[in-house]
């Protein structure tokens, strides 16, 4: 039997098996000889989560959501379920001039937003991006907030706005215990940040202090939100049925509108409140142990926050590239790739960037991209290696997408049960670099893999 026949037979068998296990993603199997494929499968199998397993994960998350909402259980809950004090999504009549700050990844954005109701919701925007150098992410809180205040100052200067005191919306994409809309205590840093003197402090106060230290401009009232909440609100501005916001970017998280009577630590019985789930922390109490692989354990142990944000570390952009790198190193060391050789770059943490995964999964140029990337990483590859690397990337991003889909199913089911409705159309506002950049890798449906996995979430 030629390799081609062996491949196609094998790919049929594998996809049948996957169909039965609920994994209907279309993996890149072409170009991998049967014997190599069966060896490679041994490494990838632990990353394949069956529909049954995803359903179990969803049931566990459901319990954790309830624990996080409880008056006496929320302190110990892995999924924090933070009240946001946002009680409604926009109704489209909002207007005015605002400043907006967005801090959540390696970039920091300042925006000047004009919402003009009369002109059919035209939102005019000017913006500036400032990078946050790695040293600053690990430096002092004072340095970080001085940098933010400086960036904002330069932007106001360029827009000729220094004389005005505009209200400011601050999207701060880290877990915060919101006391009021302008008082928000950082619970802990995530996503590679660990600036000293900020955890346990009111982030709005730290921002205002940095602005006052400069003394050359001032800001008006501040409203602080998580990026999931901002995403839900901006989606809700156009679509009233948007009640969930989800981010799959450097980190991952979701928020949704919960009935206030279920939010036991907030007074009141009527109406709804947006809850920032902080689902990235799911599994921090060991509840996901059965699906963690040895590679996930290494990613966790070598991160700057071991034991924390377990779910996020299986899903988000900060970690996906590193999982792939660790797999490639192991497969090369076991003589399954690159003629048994590694390279200095491949052995260096962080050198396999998450964006490579999307590039390698591009439907048309993916293999060519893989070859360029492997060459740039100093690896001695052959065409089969490039195909195997593509399959590894596909497996890791599929697991990420399917876990997000399972978690999203848990939340939308909860909204449905809360309302006592079997069928309820809920729009989900989604954002984040991983979601946006991931290519059309599902050959069957010709849809983005995140989109198709998420659309299939009703199966869970
Ligand atoms: C943070 C969340 C944020 C998410 C997406 C996580 O690391 O804890 O607050 O929403 O990243 O940016």
PDB file of C-alpha atoms in Angstrom, residues 295-440:
ATOM      1  CA  UNK A 295       2.852  19.560  29.136  1.00  0.00           C
ATOM      2  CA  UNK A 296       0.169  21.652  30.862  1.00  0.00           C
ATOM      3  CA  UNK A 297       1.881  20.924  34.191  1.00  0.00           C
ATOM      4  CA  UNK A 298       5.211  22.232  32.845  1.00  0.00           C
ATOM      5  CA  UNK A 299       3.576  25.361  31.393  1.00  0.00           C
ATOM      6  CA  UNK A 300       2.024  26.003  34.806  1.00  0.00           C
ATOM      7  CA  UNK A 301       5.181  25.327  36.808  1.00  0.00           C
ATOM      8  CA  UNK A 302       7.335  27.575  34.603  1.00  0.00           C
ATOM      9  CA  UNK A 303       4.793  30.436  34.530  1.00  0.00           C
ATOM     10  CA  UNK A 304       5.096  33.418  36.853  1.00  0.00           C
ATOM     11  CA  UNK A 305       1.915  32.329  38.637  1.00  0.00           C
ATOM     12  CA  UNK A 306       2.081  28.535  39.214  1.00  0.00           C
ATOM     13  CA  UNK A 307      -1.144  26.885  40.395  1.00  0.00           C
ATOM     14  CA  UNK A 308      -3.236  29.799  39.228  1.00  0.00           C
ATOM     15  CA  UNK A 309      -5.500  30.244  36.182  1.00  0.00           C
ATOM     16  CA  UNK A 310      -5.420  26.560  35.189  1.00  0.00           C
ATOM     17  CA  UNK A 311      -8.226  26.812  32.597  1.00  0.00           C
ATOM     18  CA  UNK A 312      -6.690  29.921  31.019  1.00  0.00           C
ATOM     19  CA  UNK A 313      -3.368  28.102  30.613  1.00  0.00           C
ATOM     20  CA  UNK A 314      -5.044  25.443  28.416  1.00  0.00           C
ATOM     21  CA  UNK A 315      -6.802  28.007  26.247  1.00  0.00           C
ATOM     22  CA  UNK A 316      -5.252  31.408  25.825  1.00  0.00           C
ATOM     23  CA  UNK A 317      -2.612  33.015  23.661  1.00  0.00           C
ATOM     24  CA  UNK A 318      -0.122  33.534  26.467  1.00  0.00           C
ATOM     25  CA  UNK A 319       0.305  29.739  26.727  1.00  0.00           C
ATOM     26  CA  UNK A 320      -0.705  27.917  23.515  1.00  0.00           C
ATOM     27  CA  UNK A 321       2.599  28.472  21.710  1.00  0.00           C
ATOM     28  CA  UNK A 322       4.499  27.199  24.729  1.00  0.00           C
ATOM     29  CA  UNK A 323       2.427  24.000  24.873  1.00  0.00           C
ATOM     30  CA  UNK A 324       3.236  23.374  21.194  1.00  0.00           C
ATOM     31  CA  UNK A 325       6.938  24.099  21.790  1.00  0.00           C
ATOM     32  CA  UNK A 326       7.131  21.632  24.675  1.00  0.00           C
ATOM     33  CA  UNK A 327       5.435  18.949  22.558  1.00  0.00           C
ATOM     34  CA  UNK A 328       7.833  19.545  19.656  1.00  0.00           C
ATOM     35  CA  UNK A 329      10.864  19.335  21.956  1.00  0.00           C
ATOM     36  CA  UNK A 330       9.632  16.047  23.419  1.00  0.00           C
ATOM     37  CA  UNK A 331       8.858  14.589  19.984  1.00  0.00           C
ATOM     38  CA  UNK A 332      12.278  15.652  18.665  1.00  0.00           C
ATOM     39  CA  UNK A 333      14.027  14.185  21.702  1.00  0.00           C
ATOM     40  CA  UNK A 334      12.119  10.945  21.118  1.00  0.00           C
ATOM     41  CA  UNK A 335      13.389  11.004  17.498  1.00  0.00           C
ATOM     42  CA  UNK A 336       9.969  11.532  15.949  1.00  0.00           C
ATOM     43  CA  UNK A 337      10.785  14.956  14.500  1.00  0.00           C
ATOM     44  CA  UNK A 338      13.704  16.883  12.981  1.00  0.00           C
ATOM     45  CA  UNK A 339      15.896  13.748  12.733  1.00  0.00           C
ATOM     46  CA  UNK A 340      16.070  13.687  16.512  1.00  0.00           C
ATOM     47  CA  UNK A 341      17.682  17.143  16.736  1.00  0.00           C
ATOM     48  CA  UNK A 342      16.437  20.265  18.467  1.00  0.00           C
ATOM     49  CA  UNK A 343      17.799  23.824  18.189  1.00  0.00           C
ATOM     50  CA  UNK A 344      18.706  26.545  20.647  1.00  0.00           C
ATOM     51  CA  UNK A 345      15.579  28.505  19.691  1.00  0.00           C
ATOM     52  CA  UNK A 346      13.268  25.506  20.099  1.00  0.00           C
ATOM     53  CA  UNK A 347      14.771  24.830  23.510  1.00  0.00           C
ATOM     54  CA  UNK A 348      14.125  28.427  24.621  1.00  0.00           C
ATOM     55  CA  UNK A 349      10.814  29.066  26.444  1.00  0.00           C
ATOM     56  CA  UNK A 350       8.542  31.511  24.626  1.00  0.00           C
ATOM     57  CA  UNK A 351      10.293  31.139  21.268  1.00  0.00           C
ATOM     58  CA  UNK A 352       7.383  29.341  19.611  1.00  0.00           C
ATOM     59  CA  UNK A 353       4.878  32.200  19.508  1.00  0.00           C
ATOM     60  CA  UNK A 354       1.138  31.570  19.593  1.00  0.00           C
ATOM     61  CA  UNK A 355       0.724  33.512  16.355  1.00  0.00           C
ATOM     62  CA  UNK A 356       2.767  30.770  14.630  1.00  0.00           C
ATOM     63  CA  UNK A 357      -0.094  28.359  15.361  1.00  0.00           C
ATOM     64  CA  UNK A 358      -2.519  30.476  13.325  1.00  0.00           C
ATOM     65  CA  UNK A 359       0.046  30.953  10.562  1.00  0.00           C
ATOM     66  CA  UNK A 360       0.750  27.208  10.369  1.00  0.00           C
ATOM     67  CA  UNK A 361      -2.966  26.419  10.277  1.00  0.00           C
ATOM     68  CA  UNK A 362      -3.675  28.761   7.345  1.00  0.00           C
ATOM     69  CA  UNK A 363      -5.559  26.563   4.857  1.00  0.00           C
ATOM     70  CA  UNK A 364      -3.535  27.501   1.786  1.00  0.00           C
ATOM     71  CA  UNK A 365      -0.179  28.814   2.938  1.00  0.00           C
ATOM     72  CA  UNK A 366       0.029  26.838   6.223  1.00  0.00           C
ATOM     73  CA  UNK A 367       2.621  24.269   5.207  1.00  0.00           C
ATOM     74  CA  UNK A 368       4.788  26.893   3.577  1.00  0.00           C
ATOM     75  CA  UNK A 369       4.490  29.031   6.725  1.00  0.00           C
ATOM     76  CA  UNK A 370       5.417  26.006   8.852  1.00  0.00           C
ATOM     77  CA  UNK A 371       8.547  25.493   6.787  1.00  0.00           C
ATOM     78  CA  UNK A 372       9.563  29.156   7.126  1.00  0.00           C
ATOM     79  CA  UNK A 373       8.954  29.130  10.873  1.00  0.00           C
ATOM     80  CA  UNK A 374      10.868  25.884  11.411  1.00  0.00           C
ATOM     81  CA  UNK A 375      13.778  27.269   9.377  1.00  0.00           C
ATOM     82  CA  UNK A 376      13.742  30.494  11.415  1.00  0.00           C
ATOM     83  CA  UNK A 377      13.837  28.363  14.570  1.00  0.00           C
ATOM     84  CA  UNK A 378      17.019  26.740  13.236  1.00  0.00           C
ATOM     85  CA  UNK A 379      15.458  23.287  12.800  1.00  0.00           C
ATOM     86  CA  UNK A 380      16.534  20.639  10.344  1.00  0.00           C
ATOM     87  CA  UNK A 381      13.052  19.731   9.030  1.00  0.00           C
ATOM     88  CA  UNK A 382      11.718  17.555   6.232  1.00  0.00           C
ATOM     89  CA  UNK A 383       8.259  17.765   4.577  1.00  0.00           C
ATOM     90  CA  UNK A 384       6.753  15.165   6.934  1.00  0.00           C
ATOM     91  CA  UNK A 385       7.999  17.173   9.949  1.00  0.00           C
ATOM     92  CA  UNK A 386       6.165  20.245   8.643  1.00  0.00           C
ATOM     93  CA  UNK A 387       2.933  18.208   8.363  1.00  0.00           C
ATOM     94  CA  UNK A 388       3.354  16.788  11.869  1.00  0.00           C
ATOM     95  CA  UNK A 389       3.935  20.283  13.295  1.00  0.00           C
ATOM     96  CA  UNK A 390       0.739  21.405  11.585  1.00  0.00           C
ATOM     97  CA  UNK A 391      -1.174  18.517  13.162  1.00  0.00           C
ATOM     98  CA  UNK A 392       0.267  19.402  16.592  1.00  0.00           C
ATOM     99  CA  UNK A 393      -0.847  23.046  16.199  1.00  0.00           C
ATOM    100  CA  UNK A 394      -4.299  21.952  15.067  1.00  0.00           C
ATOM    101  CA  UNK A 395      -4.707  19.621  18.047  1.00  0.00           C
ATOM    102  CA  UNK A 396      -3.710  22.279  20.593  1.00  0.00           C
ATOM    103  CA  UNK A 397      -5.922  25.013  19.110  1.00  0.00           C
ATOM    104  CA  UNK A 398      -8.850  22.563  18.758  1.00  0.00           C
ATOM    105  CA  UNK A 399      -8.607  21.680  22.444  1.00  0.00           C
ATOM    106  CA  UNK A 400      -8.602  25.381  23.305  1.00  0.00           C
ATOM    107  CA  UNK A 401     -11.649  26.059  21.113  1.00  0.00           C
ATOM    108  CA  UNK A 402     -13.576  23.059  22.438  1.00  0.00           C
ATOM    109  CA  UNK A 403     -12.928  23.978  26.072  1.00  0.00           C
ATOM    110  CA  UNK A 404     -14.171  27.523  25.392  1.00  0.00           C
ATOM    111  CA  UNK A 405     -17.219  26.082  23.682  1.00  0.00           C
ATOM    112  CA  UNK A 406     -17.978  23.825  26.675  1.00  0.00           C
ATOM    113  CA  UNK A 407     -17.651  26.746  29.096  1.00  0.00           C
ATOM    114  CA  UNK A 408     -19.799  28.957  26.912  1.00  0.00           C
ATOM    115  CA  UNK A 409     -22.446  26.215  26.776  1.00  0.00           C
ATOM    116  CA  UNK A 410     -22.496  26.171  30.588  1.00  0.00           C
ATOM    117  CA  UNK A 411     -23.168  29.897  30.717  1.00  0.00           C
ATOM    118  CA  UNK A 412     -25.795  30.022  28.007  1.00  0.00           C
ATOM    119  CA  UNK A 413     -27.577  27.021  29.585  1.00  0.00           C
ATOM    120  CA  UNK A 414     -27.553  28.897  32.879  1.00  0.00           C
ATOM    121  CA  UNK A 415     -29.141  31.965  31.291  1.00  0.00           C
ATOM    122  CA  UNK A 416     -31.784  29.724  29.711  1.00  0.00           C
ATOM    123  CA  UNK A 417     -32.561  27.949  33.003  1.00  0.00           C
ATOM    124  CA  UNK A 418     -32.666  31.304  34.860  1.00  0.00           C
ATOM    125  CA  UNK A 419     -35.316  32.505  32.440  1.00  0.00           C
ATOM    126  CA  UNK A 420     -37.184  29.190  32.435  1.00  0.00           C
ATOM    127  CA  UNK A 421     -36.921  29.069  28.657  1.00  0.00           C
ATOM    128  CA  UNK A 422     -35.922  26.079  26.570  1.00  0.00           C
ATOM    129  CA  UNK A 423     -35.021  28.171  23.583  1.00  0.00           C
ATOM    130  CA  UNK A 424     -33.543  31.567  24.029  1.00  0.00           C
ATOM    131  CA  UNK A 425     -31.553  33.449  21.466  1.00  0.00           C
ATOM    132  CA  UNK A 426     -28.530  34.912  23.228  1.00  0.00           C
ATOM    133  CA  UNK A 427     -25.917  36.811  21.290  1.00  0.00           C
ATOM    134  CA  UNK A 428     -22.328  36.408  22.478  1.00  0.00           C
ATOM    135  CA  UNK A 429     -19.917  39.316  22.031  1.00  0.00           C
ATOM    136  CA  UNK A 430     -16.473  37.801  21.371  1.00  0.00           C
ATOM    137  CA  UNK A 431     -13.054  39.388  21.100  1.00  0.00           C
ATOM    138  CA  UNK A 432      -9.375  38.609  21.610  1.00  0.00           C
ATOM    139  CA  UNK A 433      -6.353  38.046  19.388  1.00  0.00           C
ATOM    140  CA  UNK A 434      -6.505  34.245  19.424  1.00  0.00           C
ATOM    141  CA  UNK A 435     -10.135  34.291  18.291  1.00  0.00           C
ATOM    142  CA  UNK A 436      -9.594  37.000  15.702  1.00  0.00           C
ATOM    143  CA  UNK A 437      -6.387  35.671  14.187  1.00  0.00           C
ATOM    144  CA  UNK A 438      -7.183  31.996  14.056  1.00  0.00           C
ATOM    145  CA  UNK A 439      -7.682  30.965  10.435  1.00  0.00           C
ATOM    146  CA  UNK A 440     -10.287  29.013   8.646  1.00  0.00           C
TER     147      UNK A 440
END
